[in-house]
């Protein structure tokens, strides 16, 4: 399976904020033990690139990517550190072109028909929908999915244990994104067993919602 197929198969891409690089590998292993082989390490902290490198080097079963990528330069730095996919909060054409030129999976944020059409023109068929809870949630996604039948969405923002099944069962959702399986507090407190259990529960809920 390629990355797109694997993302759909797992059904969730955890949004990860690493504040101490030493937590990166234990977290990756905790997610893997829970059945999640993806993690989006956001470029929101000073150690994010080092964390990506640690996971890419030491946890071969984990597909690590970079999130909160705002431009081509950040994308290049993340890829150099070992990122296998790039997620952006918005649509930056240069970043998408860089990723396509370097065979890196790219998922930019798009919340309007115009942005989605631009993503399609750049050859993309999966876009991030962020922040989902602010831009209309599942109701807005249903409306956008109608004219853009070939596009799948990765909604992030406001998705949690209570509403994730509703999102996951929608046919136009490739996967859900969120930090609820690995909160900053749980990472900081090294609650890796808890993260593994939450991951297992989440993966099972997603599978059930899709069945």
Short mmCIF file of C-alpha atoms in Angstrom, two decimals:
data_model
loop_
_atom_site.label_atom_id
_atom_site.label_comp_id
_atom_site.label_asym_id
_atom_site.label_seq_id
_atom_site.Cartn_x
_atom_site.Cartn_y
_atom_site.Cartn_z
CA UNK A 1 0.00 0.00 0.00
CA UNK A 2 1.09 3.55 -0.65
CA UNK A 3 0.86 6.28 2.01
CA UNK A 4 -2.62 7.36 0.93
CA UNK A 5 -3.93 3.81 1.18
CA UNK A 6 -2.25 3.29 4.54
CA UNK A 7 -3.74 6.52 5.92
CA UNK A 8 -7.21 5.32 4.97
CA UNK A 9 -6.53 1.85 6.34
CA UNK A 10 -5.49 3.15 9.78
CA UNK A 11 -8.11 5.90 9.78
CA UNK A 12 -6.32 8.39 12.01
CA UNK A 13 -3.27 10.63 11.77
CA UNK A 14 -2.30 11.78 15.27
CA UNK A 15 -1.30 15.43 15.49
CA UNK A 16 1.74 15.45 17.75
CA UNK A 17 3.42 18.28 19.63
CA UNK A 18 6.85 17.23 20.92
CA UNK A 19 8.33 19.57 23.52
CA UNK A 20 11.26 17.31 24.51
CA UNK A 21 13.04 15.29 21.85
CA UNK A 22 13.55 12.37 24.25
CA UNK A 23 9.80 11.71 24.14
CA UNK A 24 9.68 11.19 20.38
CA UNK A 25 10.77 7.56 20.15
CA UNK A 26 8.76 6.28 23.16
CA UNK A 27 5.69 8.03 21.77
CA UNK A 28 6.18 6.52 18.32
CA UNK A 29 6.50 3.07 19.87
CA UNK A 30 3.40 3.65 22.01
CA UNK A 31 1.34 4.60 18.96
CA UNK A 32 2.65 1.61 17.02
CA UNK A 33 1.72 -0.72 19.87
CA UNK A 34 -1.80 0.69 19.64
CA UNK A 35 -2.08 0.00 15.93
CA UNK A 36 -1.28 3.49 14.62
CA UNK A 37 1.64 3.66 12.20
CA UNK A 38 1.38 7.38 11.43
CA UNK A 39 2.36 10.46 13.37
CA UNK A 40 2.34 14.08 12.25
CA UNK A 41 4.94 15.95 14.28
CA UNK A 42 4.04 19.61 14.10
CA UNK A 43 6.71 22.22 13.50
CA UNK A 44 5.48 24.22 16.48
CA UNK A 45 8.41 23.54 18.80
CA UNK A 46 12.15 24.09 18.60
CA UNK A 47 12.89 20.36 18.72
CA UNK A 48 10.36 19.26 16.10
CA UNK A 49 12.88 18.54 13.34
CA UNK A 50 15.12 16.63 15.76
CA UNK A 51 12.08 14.65 16.90
CA UNK A 52 11.26 13.73 13.29
CA UNK A 53 14.84 12.60 12.77
CA UNK A 54 14.80 10.49 15.93
CA UNK A 55 11.63 8.68 14.89
CA UNK A 56 12.72 8.24 11.28
CA UNK A 57 16.05 6.80 12.41
CA UNK A 58 14.97 4.63 15.32
CA UNK A 59 11.38 3.52 14.67
CA UNK A 60 11.28 1.96 11.19
CA UNK A 61 7.66 0.83 11.55
CA UNK A 62 6.44 4.40 12.03
CA UNK A 63 5.61 6.65 9.07
CA UNK A 64 6.53 10.06 10.40
CA UNK A 65 5.52 13.31 8.78
CA UNK A 66 5.68 17.02 9.49
CA UNK A 67 2.70 19.20 10.27
CA UNK A 68 2.17 22.95 10.46
CA UNK A 69 4.42 23.31 7.41
CA UNK A 70 4.00 26.86 6.14
CA UNK A 71 6.39 27.05 3.18
CA UNK A 72 8.74 25.22 0.83
CA UNK A 73 11.79 25.80 3.03
CA UNK A 74 10.15 24.19 6.06
CA UNK A 75 9.02 21.28 3.90
CA UNK A 76 12.58 20.75 2.64
CA UNK A 77 13.96 20.87 6.19
CA UNK A 78 11.38 18.34 7.35
CA UNK A 79 12.10 15.98 4.48
CA UNK A 80 15.83 16.26 5.17
CA UNK A 81 15.09 15.23 8.76
CA UNK A 82 13.21 12.16 7.55
CA UNK A 83 9.59 13.24 7.09
CA UNK A 84 7.70 11.04 4.63
CA UNK A 85 4.68 13.30 4.31
CA UNK A 86 3.88 16.98 4.70
CA UNK A 87 0.72 18.50 6.18
CA UNK A 88 -0.02 22.22 6.00
CA UNK A 89 -2.74 24.31 7.66
CA UNK A 90 -3.36 26.06 4.33
CA UNK A 91 -2.56 25.75 0.64
CA UNK A 92 0.89 26.97 -0.37
CA UNK A 93 1.52 26.25 -4.04
CA UNK A 94 5.33 26.20 -3.78
CA UNK A 95 5.18 23.64 -0.98
CA UNK A 96 2.89 21.38 -3.00
CA UNK A 97 5.14 21.66 -6.06
CA UNK A 98 8.23 20.85 -3.98
CA UNK A 99 6.54 17.75 -2.55
CA UNK A 100 5.42 16.54 -5.96
CA UNK A 101 8.89 17.07 -7.41
CA UNK A 102 10.39 15.02 -4.59
CA UNK A 103 7.71 12.32 -4.42
CA UNK A 104 6.62 13.35 -0.92
CA UNK A 105 2.98 12.91 0.04
CA UNK A 106 1.40 16.31 0.67
CA UNK A 107 -1.87 17.26 2.32
CA UNK A 108 -2.55 21.02 2.40
CA UNK A 109 -5.40 22.65 4.25
CA UNK A 110 -8.39 23.69 2.13
CA UNK A 111 -11.74 24.92 3.44
CA UNK A 112 -13.29 26.73 0.46
CA UNK A 113 -14.33 25.55 -3.02
CA UNK A 114 -11.69 27.84 -4.56
CA UNK A 115 -8.91 26.33 -2.44
CA UNK A 116 -10.07 22.80 -3.23
CA UNK A 117 -10.14 23.59 -6.96
CA UNK A 118 -6.59 24.93 -6.70
CA UNK A 119 -5.49 21.73 -4.96
CA UNK A 120 -7.08 19.67 -7.74
CA UNK A 121 -5.29 21.76 -10.36
CA UNK A 122 -2.02 20.90 -8.60
CA UNK A 123 -2.80 17.20 -8.90
CA UNK A 124 -4.04 16.53 -5.37
CA UNK A 125 -7.06 14.47 -4.39
CA UNK A 126 -6.76 14.60 -0.59
CA UNK A 127 -6.89 17.82 1.43
CA UNK A 128 -6.86 18.72 5.08
CA UNK A 129 -9.96 20.47 6.46
CA UNK A 130 -8.81 22.67 9.34
CA UNK A 131 -10.05 23.78 11.78
CA UNK A 132 -13.02 21.50 11.12
CA UNK A 133 -15.09 22.65 14.08
CA UNK A 134 -14.75 26.31 13.08
CA UNK A 135 -15.52 25.86 9.37
CA UNK A 136 -18.75 23.94 9.75
CA UNK A 137 -17.65 20.45 10.67
CA UNK A 138 -19.25 17.44 9.05
CA UNK A 139 -22.15 19.46 7.67
CA UNK A 140 -19.75 21.65 5.67
CA UNK A 141 -17.74 18.63 4.54
CA UNK A 142 -20.86 16.93 3.19
CA UNK A 143 -21.69 20.04 1.20
CA UNK A 144 -18.15 20.31 -0.20
CA UNK A 145 -17.94 16.62 -1.02
CA UNK A 146 -20.98 16.84 -3.31
CA UNK A 147 -19.32 18.81 -6.15
CA UNK A 148 -15.84 17.43 -5.49
CA UNK A 149 -16.58 13.72 -5.76
CA UNK A 150 -12.95 12.79 -6.42
CA UNK A 151 -11.61 14.51 -3.31
CA UNK A 152 -11.14 12.97 0.13
CA UNK A 153 -10.81 15.03 3.30
CA UNK A 154 -8.62 14.80 6.41
CA UNK A 155 -10.54 16.84 9.01
CA UNK A 156 -8.64 18.13 12.03
CA UNK A 157 -9.67 20.48 14.81
CA UNK A 158 -12.38 19.73 17.34
CA UNK A 159 -12.42 16.00 16.62
CA UNK A 160 -12.39 13.81 19.71
CA UNK A 161 -13.54 10.51 21.21
CA UNK A 162 -17.17 11.65 21.20
CA UNK A 163 -17.57 12.66 17.55
CA UNK A 164 -14.82 10.76 15.71
CA UNK A 165 -17.08 7.86 14.69
CA UNK A 166 -19.47 10.26 12.98
CA UNK A 167 -16.59 11.64 10.91
CA UNK A 168 -14.94 8.28 10.27
CA UNK A 169 -18.03 6.67 8.78
CA UNK A 170 -18.45 9.35 6.11
CA UNK A 171 -17.31 8.00 2.71
CA UNK A 172 -15.52 11.24 1.78
CA UNK A 173 -13.28 11.14 4.89
CA UNK A 174 -9.92 9.46 4.26
CA UNK A 175 -9.02 9.63 7.96
CA UNK A 176 -9.40 11.88 10.96
CA UNK A 177 -6.69 14.01 12.52
CA UNK A 178 -6.37 14.93 16.14
CA UNK A 179 -4.26 15.06 19.26
CA UNK A 180 -6.70 13.35 21.58
CA UNK A 181 -4.84 10.02 21.45
CA UNK A 182 -1.58 11.67 22.50
CA UNK A 183 -2.17 14.95 24.28
CA UNK A 184 0.71 17.24 25.19
CA UNK A 185 0.07 16.44 28.85
CA UNK A 186 0.20 12.69 28.38
CA UNK A 187 3.38 12.99 26.33
CA UNK A 188 4.98 15.28 28.90
CA UNK A 189 3.95 12.96 31.75
CA UNK A 190 5.22 9.92 29.82
CA UNK A 191 1.82 8.23 29.94
CA UNK A 192 2.77 6.00 27.04
CA UNK A 193 0.75 2.99 28.20
CA UNK A 194 -2.33 5.21 28.27
CA UNK A 195 -1.53 6.44 24.75
CA UNK A 196 -1.27 2.85 23.54
CA UNK A 197 -4.66 1.97 25.03
CA UNK A 198 -6.30 5.11 23.62
CA UNK A 199 -4.81 4.25 20.22
CA UNK A 200 -6.24 0.74 20.32
CA UNK A 201 -9.67 2.01 21.30
CA UNK A 202 -9.60 4.68 18.59
CA UNK A 203 -8.56 2.28 15.82
CA UNK A 204 -11.33 -0.15 16.83
CA UNK A 205 -13.94 2.63 16.92
CA UNK A 206 -12.94 3.76 13.45
CA UNK A 207 -13.14 0.22 12.07
CA UNK A 208 -16.55 -0.24 13.65
CA UNK A 209 -17.81 3.07 12.25
CA UNK A 210 -16.75 2.03 8.77
CA UNK A 211 -18.18 -1.48 8.89
#
